[in-house]
Amino acid sequence: MPENFADAPFRTIIEPFRIHSVEPLRMTSAAERRKHLRDASYNLFQLRAEHVLIDLLTDSGTGAMSRDQWAAIQRGDESYAGSPSWFVFVDAVRELFPYEHVIPVHQGRAAERILFSALGGPGKVVPSNTHFDTTRANVEATGARAVDLVIAEGHDPVSEHPFKGNVDLDALEALLAEHAGDVPCVMVTITNNSGGGQPVSLENLRGVRKICDAYGKPLFLDACRFAENAWFIREREAGQGDRDVADIVREIASLADGMTMSAKKDPMGNIGGWLAMNDHELAQTCRTQLILTEGFPTYGGLAGRDLEALAQGLKEVVQHDYLRYRIRSTAYLGDALHERGIPVLRPIGGHAVYLDARRLAPHLEPLQYPGQSVAVALYEVGGIRSCEIGSVMFGRQPDGSEAPAAMELVRLAIPRRTYTQSHMDYVIEVCERVATEAASLPGYRITSEPPALRHFTADFAPIA
Ligand code: F0G
């Protein structure tokens, strides 16, 4: 055998775990699925999960916890104040994000609400690469304006730019030059979920930092998928290929003044989050809000056992074997669809594959909701639940009018460590079958909707 023969990498990316406890999946017939769709008014959020075969609605809180996380749950200490589980949690957070103040919350949007109740308000302007829907809603709920400043490639579904989540630095500079007095902070979402799970480069974050410094503005990260973003930096950014991901994460943290976090994503939790910052006064204001609605500052909205599970999850998510599998397995699905001529947003993101419904169903107008139509078809044909990220989610304007979103996407979000390669092979087959009939998919209209965040509860009807 030649000397390096046994070191050569293999093509097959195996899941770097074996299965320890299983949950049954239930098959349904096409007739049953059509009935479930009618009962849900064609809104996939209204389906019963037990009627879904492969649930790609979200990667949020839906991952499989590890043996060591379940063991950590047994160590959970439920003391109201000063629990040992709190200290385990805060040490694990600070190992990666060494901010002065860590404020635990029950999930990411609670961190957003608390932060913007302190920083937002009428007349304020909060720029980001792309605000996630709850972030935007929490900014707007205070009367402030949420502005998206992602680079132009970030709106182009076919551009192969390696960091399509980057902030347009010229646009940020111009916004600050005009409105500096109204901007309480700058946000950057890593990875950029609403823009296709696309990463932000270290170089871009350094550029944002420089502009923030010039105008004296704090920079906050929306860091839900920080480990996936750091892995992309390691793989794609010059000079980063030999670094430990945890080191890259610490450098990212050092470029910002604080963060909001949904621990239901990369930290491998089923629930949880935090808000962190260096500013002492701001932290005090936020803790007061926390006590009003979330809980005491050493548990936020969480049980001690949740804090323990998250601390362990934070150690697991920065392991290179895990991240290599995570990013390669998402690309496995996306590349297979791309090779079969099914339009997907390129390059493939970290946590999800995004079908480009505008190209898949070009006969539908944006306000006939092509993404919703494709998402409904994926469920009808194969029992797969996905999520429209297009004019249903973003079309409603603060003044009540309606305008098409920048892109009409259908997100196939991959829960962490949950589905195997054969599940993904099935998803590929279902997408292929829907694509062959795409020209006959109906448009949809909204028959009732709430004033905000309508995608969760709106009712739809197919257009005859
Ligand atoms: N920021 C980003 C980038 C997110 O993706 C999410 C949630 C949040 C904030 C809010 O966190 O759900 O814990 O309150 N995203 C989920 C998703 C819901 O499906 O993408 P949360």
Coordinates of N, CA, C and O in Angstrom, one line a residue, residues 189-356:
T189 N -26.8 39.7 10.1 CA -27.4 38.4 10.3 C -26.4 37.4 9.8 O -26.1 37.4 8.6
I190 N -25.9 36.5 10.6 CA -25.0 35.4 10.1 C -25.6 34.0 10.5 O -25.9 33.8 11.6
T191 N -25.7 33.2 9.5 CA -25.8 33.4 8.1 C -27.1 34.2 7.7 O -28.0 34.2 8.5
N192 N -27.1 34.7 6.5 CA -28.3 35.6 6.1 C -29.4 34.7 5.7 O -29.6 34.3 4.6
N193 N -30.3 34.4 6.7 CA -31.4 33.4 6.5 C -32.3 33.8 5.4 O -32.5 33.1 4.4
S194 N -32.9 35.0 5.5 CA -33.9 35.5 4.5 C -33.3 35.6 3.1 O -34.0 35.6 2.1
G195 N -31.9 35.7 3.0 CA -31.3 35.9 1.7 C -30.7 34.5 1.3 O -29.8 34.5 0.4
G196 N -31.1 33.4 1.8 CA -30.7 32.1 1.3 C -29.7 31.4 2.2 O -28.9 30.5 1.7
G197 N -29.6 31.7 3.4 CA -28.6 31.1 4.3 C -27.2 31.3 3.9 O -26.3 30.5 4.0
Q198 N -26.9 32.5 3.3 CA -25.6 32.8 2.7 C -24.7 33.5 3.8 O -25.2 34.3 4.6
P199 N -23.4 33.1 3.8 CA -22.5 33.7 4.8 C -22.1 35.1 4.6 O -22.2 35.6 3.5
V200 N -21.5 35.6 5.6 CA -20.9 37.0 5.6 C -19.4 36.7 5.9 O -19.0 35.9 6.8
S201 N -18.5 37.4 5.1 CA -17.1 37.2 5.3 C -16.5 38.0 6.5 O -17.1 39.0 6.9
L202 N -15.4 37.5 6.9 CA -14.7 38.3 8.0 C -14.3 39.7 7.5 O -14.4 40.7 8.2
E203 N -13.8 39.7 6.2 CA -13.4 41.0 5.6 C -14.6 42.0 5.6 O -14.4 43.1 6.0
N204 N -15.8 41.5 5.3 CA -17.0 42.4 5.3 C -17.3 42.8 6.7 O -17.6 44.0 6.9
L205 N -17.2 41.9 7.7 CA -17.5 42.3 9.0 C -16.5 43.3 9.5 O -16.9 44.3 10.2
R206 N -15.3 43.2 9.1 CA -14.3 44.2 9.5 C -14.6 45.6 8.8 O -14.5 46.6 9.5
G207 N -15.2 45.5 7.6 CA -15.6 46.8 6.9 C -16.8 47.4 7.7 O -16.8 48.6 7.9
V208 N -17.7 46.6 8.1 CA -18.9 47.1 8.9 C -18.4 47.7 10.2 O -18.8 48.8 10.6
R209 N -17.5 47.0 10.8 CA -16.9 47.5 12.1 C -16.3 48.9 11.9 O -16.5 49.8 12.7
K210 N -15.5 49.1 10.8 CA -14.8 50.3 10.6 C -15.9 51.5 10.4 O -15.7 52.6 11.0
I211 N -16.9 51.2 9.7 CA -18.0 52.2 9.5 C -18.7 52.5 10.8 O -18.9 53.7 11.1
C212 N -19.0 51.5 11.6 CA -19.6 51.7 12.9 C -18.7 52.5 13.7 O -19.2 53.4 14.4
D213 N -17.4 52.3 13.7 CA -16.5 53.1 14.5 C -16.5 54.5 14.1 O -16.5 55.4 14.9
A214 N -16.5 54.7 12.8 CA -16.4 56.1 12.3 C -17.6 56.9 12.7 O -17.5 58.1 13.0
Y215 N -18.8 56.2 12.9 CA -20.0 57.0 13.3 C -20.4 56.7 14.8 O -21.4 57.1 15.2
G216 N -19.5 56.0 15.5 CA -19.8 55.7 16.9 C -21.0 54.9 17.2 O -21.8 55.1 18.1
K217 N -21.3 53.9 16.3 CA -22.5 53.1 16.4 C -22.1 51.6 16.9 O -21.2 51.0 16.4
P218 N -22.9 51.1 17.8 CA -22.7 49.7 18.1 C -23.1 48.7 17.0 O -24.1 49.0 16.3
L219 N -22.4 47.6 16.9 CA -22.7 46.6 15.9 C -23.2 45.3 16.7 O -22.6 44.8 17.6
F220 N -24.4 44.9 16.3 CA -25.0 43.7 16.9 C -25.1 42.6 15.9 O -25.5 42.8 14.7
L221 N -24.8 41.4 16.2 CA -24.9 40.2 15.4 C -26.2 39.5 15.7 O -26.6 39.4 16.8
D222 N -26.9 39.1 14.6 CA -28.0 38.1 14.8 C -27.3 36.8 14.4 O -27.1 36.5 13.3
A223 N -26.9 36.1 15.4 CA -25.9 35.0 15.3 C -26.4 33.6 15.3 O -25.6 32.7 15.5
C224 N -27.7 33.4 15.0 CA -28.3 32.1 15.1 C -27.4 30.9 14.4 O -27.3 29.9 15.0
R225 N -26.8 31.2 13.3 CA -26.1 30.2 12.5 C -24.6 30.6 12.4 O -24.0 30.5 11.3
F226 N -24.1 31.0 13.5 CA -22.7 31.4 13.6 C -21.7 30.4 13.2 O -20.7 30.7 12.6
A227 N -21.9 29.1 13.6 CA -20.9 28.1 13.3 C -20.9 27.7 11.8 O -19.9 27.5 11.3
E228 N -22.1 27.7 11.2 CA -22.2 27.4 9.8 C -21.5 28.6 9.0 O -20.7 28.3 8.1
N229 N -21.7 29.8 9.5 CA -21.0 31.0 8.9 C -19.5 30.8 9.0 O -18.8 31.1 8.0
A230 N -19.1 30.4 10.2 CA -17.6 30.3 10.4 C -17.0 29.2 9.6 O -15.9 29.3 9.1
W231 N -17.8 28.1 9.4 CA -17.3 27.1 8.5 C -17.1 27.5 7.1 O -16.1 27.2 6.4
F232 N -18.1 28.3 6.6 CA -17.9 28.9 5.2 C -16.7 29.8 5.1 O -16.0 29.8 4.1
I233 N -16.5 30.6 6.2 CA -15.3 31.4 6.2 C -14.0 30.6 6.1 O -13.1 30.8 5.3
R234 N -14.0 29.5 6.9 CA -12.8 28.6 6.8 C -12.7 28.0 5.4 O -11.5 27.9 4.9
E235 N -13.8 27.6 4.8 CA -13.7 27.0 3.5 C -13.4 28.0 2.3 O -12.8 27.6 1.3
R236 N -13.9 29.2 2.5 CA -14.0 30.1 1.3 C -13.1 31.3 1.4 O -12.8 32.0 0.4
E237 N -12.7 31.8 2.6 CA -12.0 33.1 2.7 C -10.5 32.8 2.7 O -10.0 32.0 3.4
A238 N -9.8 33.7 2.0 CA -8.4 33.5 1.8 C -7.7 33.5 3.2 O -8.0 34.4 4.1
G239 N -6.8 32.6 3.4 CA -6.0 32.6 4.7 C -6.7 32.0 5.9 O -6.1 32.0 7.0
Q240 N -7.9 31.5 5.7 CA -8.7 31.0 6.9 C -8.7 29.4 7.0 O -9.2 28.9 8.0
G241 N -8.2 28.8 6.0 CA -8.4 27.3 5.8 C -7.8 26.4 6.9 O -8.2 25.3 7.1
D242 N -6.8 27.0 7.6 CA -6.2 26.1 8.7 C -6.7 26.4 10.1 O -6.2 25.9 11.1
R243 N -7.7 27.3 10.2 CA -8.1 27.8 11.5 C -9.1 26.9 12.2 O -9.9 26.2 11.5
D244 N -9.1 26.9 13.5 CA -10.1 26.2 14.3 C -11.4 27.1 14.2 O -11.3 28.3 14.3
V245 N -12.5 26.4 13.9 CA -13.8 27.2 13.8 C -14.1 28.0 15.0 O -14.5 29.2 14.9
A246 N -13.8 27.5 16.2 CA -14.1 28.2 17.4 C -13.3 29.5 17.5 O -13.8 30.5 17.9
D247 N -12.1 29.5 16.9 CA -11.2 30.7 16.8 C -11.9 31.8 15.9 O -11.8 33.0 16.2
I248 N -12.4 31.2 14.8 CA -13.0 32.2 13.8 C -14.3 32.8 14.5 O -14.5 34.0 14.4
V249 N -15.0 32.0 15.2 CA -16.2 32.5 15.9 C -15.8 33.6 16.9 O -16.4 34.7 16.9
R250 N -14.7 33.3 17.6 CA -14.3 34.4 18.6 C -13.9 35.7 17.9 O -14.1 36.8 18.4
E251 N -13.3 35.5 16.7 CA -12.9 36.7 16.0 C -14.2 37.5 15.5 O -14.2 38.7 15.6
I252 N -15.1 36.7 15.0 CA -16.4 37.3 14.6 C -17.0 38.1 15.8 O -17.4 39.3 15.7
A253 N -17.0 37.4 17.0 CA -17.6 38.1 18.2 C -16.8 39.4 18.5 O -17.4 40.4 18.9
S254 N -15.5 39.3 18.3 CA -14.7 40.5 18.7 C -15.0 41.7 17.8 O -14.6 42.8 18.2
L255 N -15.5 41.5 16.7 CA -15.8 42.6 15.7 C -17.1 43.3 16.1 O -17.4 44.3 15.5
A256 N -17.9 42.7 16.9 CA -19.2 43.3 17.3 C -19.3 43.7 18.7 O -18.4 43.3 19.5
D257 N -20.3 44.4 19.1 CA -20.5 44.9 20.5 C -21.5 44.1 21.2 O -21.7 44.3 22.4
G258 N -22.2 43.2 20.5 CA -23.2 42.4 21.2 C -23.9 41.5 20.2 O -23.6 41.5 19.0
M259 N -24.9 40.7 20.6 CA -25.6 39.8 19.8 C -27.0 39.5 20.3 O -27.2 39.5 21.5
T260 N -27.8 39.1 19.3 CA -29.0 38.4 19.7 C -28.9 37.0 19.2 O -28.1 36.7 18.2
M261 N -29.5 36.0 19.8 CA -29.3 34.6 19.5 C -30.5 33.8 19.7 O -31.2 33.9 20.7
S262 N -30.9 33.0 18.7 CA -31.8 31.9 18.9 C -31.0 30.7 19.0 O -30.4 30.2 18.1
A263 N -31.1 30.1 20.2 CA -30.3 28.9 20.5 C -31.0 27.6 19.9 O -30.5 26.5 20.1
K264 N -32.1 27.8 19.2 CA -32.8 26.7 18.5 C -32.1 26.3 17.2 O -32.6 25.4 16.6
K265 N -31.1 27.1 16.8 CA -30.4 26.7 15.6 C -29.0 26.1 15.9 O -29.0 25.0 16.5
D266 N -27.9 26.8 15.6 CA -26.6 26.2 15.8 C -26.3 25.6 17.2 O -25.6 24.6 17.4
P267 N -26.8 26.2 18.3 CA -26.5 25.7 19.6 C -27.3 24.4 19.9 O -27.2 23.8 21.0
M268 N -28.0 23.8 18.9 CA -28.6 22.5 19.0 C -29.7 22.3 20.1 O -29.8 21.3 20.7
G269 N -30.3 23.4 20.4 CA -31.4 23.3 21.5 C -32.7 23.2 20.8 O -33.0 23.5 19.7
N270 N -33.7 22.7 21.6 CA -35.1 22.7 21.2 C -35.8 24.0 21.6 O -36.8 24.3 21.0
I271 N -35.1 24.7 22.5 CA -35.6 26.0 22.9 C -34.5 26.8 23.5 O -33.5 26.2 23.9
G272 N -34.6 28.1 23.5 CA -33.5 28.9 24.1 C -33.0 30.0 23.3 O -33.2 30.1 22.1
G273 N -32.3 30.9 23.9 CA -31.6 32.0 23.2 C -30.9 32.9 24.2 O -31.0 32.6 25.5
W274 N -30.3 33.9 23.7 CA -29.7 34.9 24.6 C -29.5 36.3 23.9 O -29.5 36.3 22.7
L275 N -29.3 37.3 24.7 CA -28.9 38.6 24.3 C -27.6 38.9 25.0 O -27.5 38.6 26.2
A276 N -26.6 39.4 24.3 CA -25.3 39.6 25.0 C -24.8 41.0 24.5 O -25.1 41.4 23.4
M277 N -24.0 41.6 25.3 CA -23.4 42.9 25.0 C -22.3 43.3 26.0 O -22.2 42.7 27.0
N278 N -21.6 44.3 25.6 CA -20.5 44.9 26.5 C -21.0 46.1 27.2 O -20.6 46.4 28.3
D279 N -22.0 46.8 26.7 CA -22.5 48.1 27.3 C -23.3 47.8 28.6 O -24.3 47.2 28.6
H280 N -22.7 48.3 29.6 CA -23.2 48.1 31.0 C -24.6 48.7 31.2 O -25.5 48.0 31.7
E281 N -24.8 49.9 30.7 CA -26.1 50.6 30.9 C -27.2 50.0 30.1 O -28.3 49.8 30.6
L282 N -26.8 49.7 28.9 CA -27.8 49.0 28.0 C -28.2 47.6 28.6 O -29.4 47.3 28.6
A283 N -27.3 46.9 29.2 CA -27.5 45.6 29.8 C -28.5 45.8 31.0 O -29.4 45.0 31.1
Q284 N -28.3 46.9 31.7 CA -29.2 47.1 32.9 C -30.7 47.3 32.4 O -31.6 46.8 32.9
T285 N -30.8 48.1 31.4 CA -32.1 48.4 30.8 C -32.8 47.1 30.3 O -33.9 46.8 30.5
C286 N -31.9 46.3 29.6 CA -32.5 45.0 29.1 C -32.8 44.1 30.2 O -33.8 43.4 30.1
R287 N -32.0 44.0 31.2 CA -32.4 43.0 32.3 C -33.7 43.4 33.0 O -34.4 42.5 33.4
T288 N -33.9 44.7 33.1 CA -35.2 45.1 33.7 C -36.4 44.6 32.8 O -37.4 44.1 33.3
Q289 N -36.3 44.8 31.5 CA -37.3 44.2 30.6 C -37.4 42.7 30.7 O -38.5 42.2 30.7
L290 N -36.2 42.1 30.9 CA -36.2 40.6 31.0 C -37.0 40.1 32.2 O -37.8 39.2 32.1
I291 N -36.8 40.8 33.3 CA -37.5 40.4 34.5 C -39.0 40.6 34.4 O -39.8 39.8 34.8
L292 N -39.4 41.6 33.6 CA -40.9 41.9 33.4 C -41.5 40.7 32.6 O -42.6 40.3 32.9
T293 N -40.8 40.2 31.6 CA -41.6 39.2 30.7 C -40.9 37.9 30.6 O -41.6 36.9 30.2
E294 N -39.6 37.7 30.9 CA -39.0 36.4 30.7 C -38.6 35.7 31.9 O -38.9 34.5 32.0
G295 N -38.0 36.4 32.9 CA -37.7 35.7 34.1 C -36.4 36.3 34.8 O -35.9 37.3 34.3
F296 N -36.0 35.7 35.8 CA -34.8 36.2 36.6 C -33.6 36.1 35.7 O -33.5 35.2 34.9
P297 N -32.6 37.0 35.8 CA -31.4 37.0 34.9 C -30.6 35.8 34.9 O -29.7 35.7 34.0
T298 N -30.7 34.8 35.8 CA -29.9 33.6 35.7 C -30.7 32.5 35.1 O -30.2 31.3 35.1
Y299 N -31.9 32.7 34.6 CA -32.5 31.7 33.8 C -33.3 32.2 32.6 O -33.7 31.4 31.7
G300 N -33.7 33.5 32.6 CA -34.5 34.0 31.4 C -35.7 33.2 31.4 O -36.4 32.9 32.4
G301 N -36.1 32.8 30.2 CA -37.4 32.0 30.1 C -37.1 30.5 30.1 O -37.9 29.7 29.7
L302 N -35.9 30.1 30.6 CA -35.5 28.7 30.4 C -35.4 27.9 31.7 O -35.2 28.5 32.8
A303 N -35.6 26.6 31.6 CA -35.3 25.7 32.7 C -33.8 25.4 32.8 O -33.1 25.5 31.8
G304 N -33.4 25.1 34.0 CA -31.9 24.8 34.2 C -31.5 23.7 33.3 O -30.4 23.7 32.7
R305 N -32.4 22.7 33.0 CA -32.0 21.6 32.1 C -31.8 22.1 30.7 O -30.9 21.6 30.0
D306 N -32.5 23.1 30.3 CA -32.3 23.7 28.9 C -31.0 24.3 28.8 O -30.2 24.2 27.8
L307 N -30.6 25.1 29.9 CA -29.3 25.8 29.9 C -28.2 24.7 29.8 O -27.2 25.0 29.1
E308 N -28.3 23.6 30.5 CA -27.3 22.6 30.4 C -27.2 22.0 29.0 O -26.1 21.7 28.4
A309 N -28.3 21.7 28.4 CA -28.4 21.1 27.0 C -27.7 22.1 26.0 O -27.0 21.7 25.1
L310 N -28.0 23.4 26.2 CA -27.4 24.4 25.3 C -25.9 24.5 25.4 O -25.1 24.6 24.5
A311 N -25.4 24.4 26.7 CA -24.0 24.5 26.9 C -23.3 23.3 26.2 O -22.2 23.5 25.6
Q312 N -23.8 22.1 26.3 CA -23.2 21.0 25.6 C -23.4 21.1 24.1 O -22.4 20.8 23.4
G313 N -24.5 21.6 23.6 CA -24.7 21.8 22.2 C -23.7 22.8 21.6 O -23.2 22.6 20.5
L314 N -23.3 23.8 22.4 CA -22.3 24.8 21.9 C -21.0 24.2 21.7 O -20.2 24.6 20.8
K315 N -20.7 23.1 22.5 CA -19.4 22.4 22.3 C -19.4 21.6 21.1 O -18.4 21.4 20.4
E316 N -20.6 21.0 20.8 CA -20.7 20.0 19.7 C -20.7 20.7 18.3 O -20.2 20.2 17.3
V317 N -21.3 21.9 18.3 CA -21.6 22.6 17.0 C -20.3 23.1 16.3 O -20.3 23.3 15.1
V318 N -19.3 23.3 17.1 CA -18.0 23.9 16.5 C -17.1 22.7 16.1 O -15.9 23.0 15.7
Q319 N -17.5 21.5 16.3 CA -16.6 20.4 15.9 C -16.6 20.3 14.4 O -17.6 20.3 13.7
H320 N -15.4 20.1 13.9 CA -15.2 20.1 12.4 C -15.9 19.0 11.7 O -16.4 19.1 10.6
D321 N -15.8 17.8 12.3 CA -16.5 16.6 11.7 C -18.0 16.9 11.5 O -18.6 16.6 10.5
Y322 N -18.6 17.5 12.5 CA -20.0 17.8 12.4 C -20.2 18.9 11.3 O -21.1 18.7 10.5
L323 N -19.5 19.9 11.3 CA -19.7 21.0 10.4 C -19.5 20.6 8.9 O -20.2 21.0 8.0
R324 N -18.4 19.8 8.8 CA -18.1 19.3 7.4 C -19.3 18.5 6.9 O -19.8 18.7 5.8
Y325 N -19.9 17.6 7.7 CA -21.0 16.8 7.4 C -22.3 17.7 7.1 O -23.0 17.6 6.2
R326 N -22.5 18.7 8.0 CA -23.6 19.6 8.0 C -23.7 20.3 6.6 O -24.7 20.3 5.9
I327 N -22.6 21.0 6.3 CA -22.5 21.8 5.1 C -22.5 20.9 3.8 O -23.2 21.2 2.8
R328 N -21.8 19.8 3.9 CA -21.8 19.0 2.7 C -23.1 18.3 2.5 O -23.5 18.0 1.3
S329 N -23.8 17.9 3.5 CA -25.1 17.2 3.3 C -26.2 18.2 2.8 O -27.1 17.8 2.1
T330 N -26.1 19.4 3.2 CA -27.1 20.4 2.7 C -26.8 20.6 1.2 O -27.7 20.6 0.3
A331 N -25.5 20.7 0.8 CA -25.1 20.8 -0.6 C -25.4 19.6 -1.4 O -25.7 19.7 -2.6
Y332 N -25.4 18.4 -0.7 CA -25.8 17.2 -1.4 C -27.2 17.3 -2.0 O -27.5 17.0 -3.2
L333 N -28.2 17.8 -1.2 CA -29.5 18.0 -1.7 C -29.6 19.1 -2.7 O -30.1 18.9 -3.8
G334 N -28.9 20.3 -2.5 CA -29.0 21.4 -3.4 C -28.3 21.1 -4.7 O -28.9 21.4 -5.8
D335 N -27.2 20.5 -4.7 CA -26.5 20.2 -5.9 C -27.2 19.2 -6.8 O -27.3 19.3 -8.0
A336 N -27.9 18.2 -6.1 CA -28.6 17.2 -6.8 C -29.8 17.9 -7.6 O -30.1 17.5 -8.7
L337 N -30.5 18.8 -6.9 CA -31.6 19.5 -7.6 C -31.0 20.4 -8.8 O -31.6 20.4 -9.9
H338 N -29.9 21.1 -8.5 CA -29.3 21.9 -9.5 C -28.9 21.1 -10.8 O -29.2 21.4 -11.9
E339 N -28.3 19.9 -10.5 CA -27.9 19.0 -11.6 C -29.1 18.5 -12.4 O -28.9 18.2 -13.6
R340 N -30.2 18.4 -11.8 CA -31.4 18.0 -12.5 C -32.2 19.1 -13.1 O -33.3 19.0 -13.6
G341 N -31.6 20.3 -13.2 CA -32.2 21.5 -13.8 C -33.3 22.1 -13.0 O -34.0 22.9 -13.6
I342 N -33.4 21.8 -11.7 CA -34.4 22.5 -10.9 C -33.8 23.8 -10.4 O -32.7 23.7 -9.8
P343 N -34.4 24.9 -10.6 CA -33.8 26.2 -10.2 C -33.7 26.3 -8.7 O -34.7 26.3 -8.0
V344 N -32.4 26.4 -8.2 CA -32.2 26.6 -6.7 C -31.3 27.9 -6.6 O -30.5 28.2 -7.5
L345 N -31.4 28.5 -5.4 CA -30.6 29.6 -5.1 C -29.2 29.1 -5.0 O -28.9 28.1 -4.2
R346 N -28.2 29.7 -5.6 CA -26.8 29.4 -5.6 C -26.0 30.4 -4.9 O -26.4 31.6 -4.9
P347 N -24.8 30.1 -4.3 CA -24.5 28.7 -4.0 C -25.4 28.2 -2.9 O -26.1 28.9 -2.3
I348 N -25.3 26.9 -2.6 CA -26.2 26.3 -1.6 C -25.7 26.8 -0.2 O -24.6 26.9 0.1
G349 N -26.7 27.2 0.6 CA -26.5 27.8 1.9 C -26.2 26.8 3.0 O -26.0 25.6 2.7
G350 N -26.1 27.2 4.2 CA -25.7 26.3 5.3 C -26.8 25.4 5.8 O -26.6 24.2 6.0
H351 N -28.0 26.0 6.1 CA -29.0 25.3 6.8 C -30.2 24.9 5.9 O -31.1 24.2 6.4
A352 N -30.1 25.3 4.6 CA -31.3 25.1 3.8 C -31.0 25.2 2.4 O -30.0 25.8 2.0
V353 N -31.9 24.6 1.6 CA -31.8 24.7 0.1 C -33.1 25.5 -0.2 O -34.2 25.3 0.3
Y354 N -32.9 26.5 -1.1 CA -34.0 27.4 -1.5 C -34.3 27.2 -3.0 O -33.5 27.5 -3.8
L355 N -35.5 26.7 -3.2 CA -36.0 26.6 -4.6 C -36.4 28.0 -5.1 O -36.9 28.8 -4.3
D356 N -36.1 28.3 -6.3 CA -36.4 29.6 -6.9 C -37.7 29.4 -7.7 O -37.8 29.0 -8.8

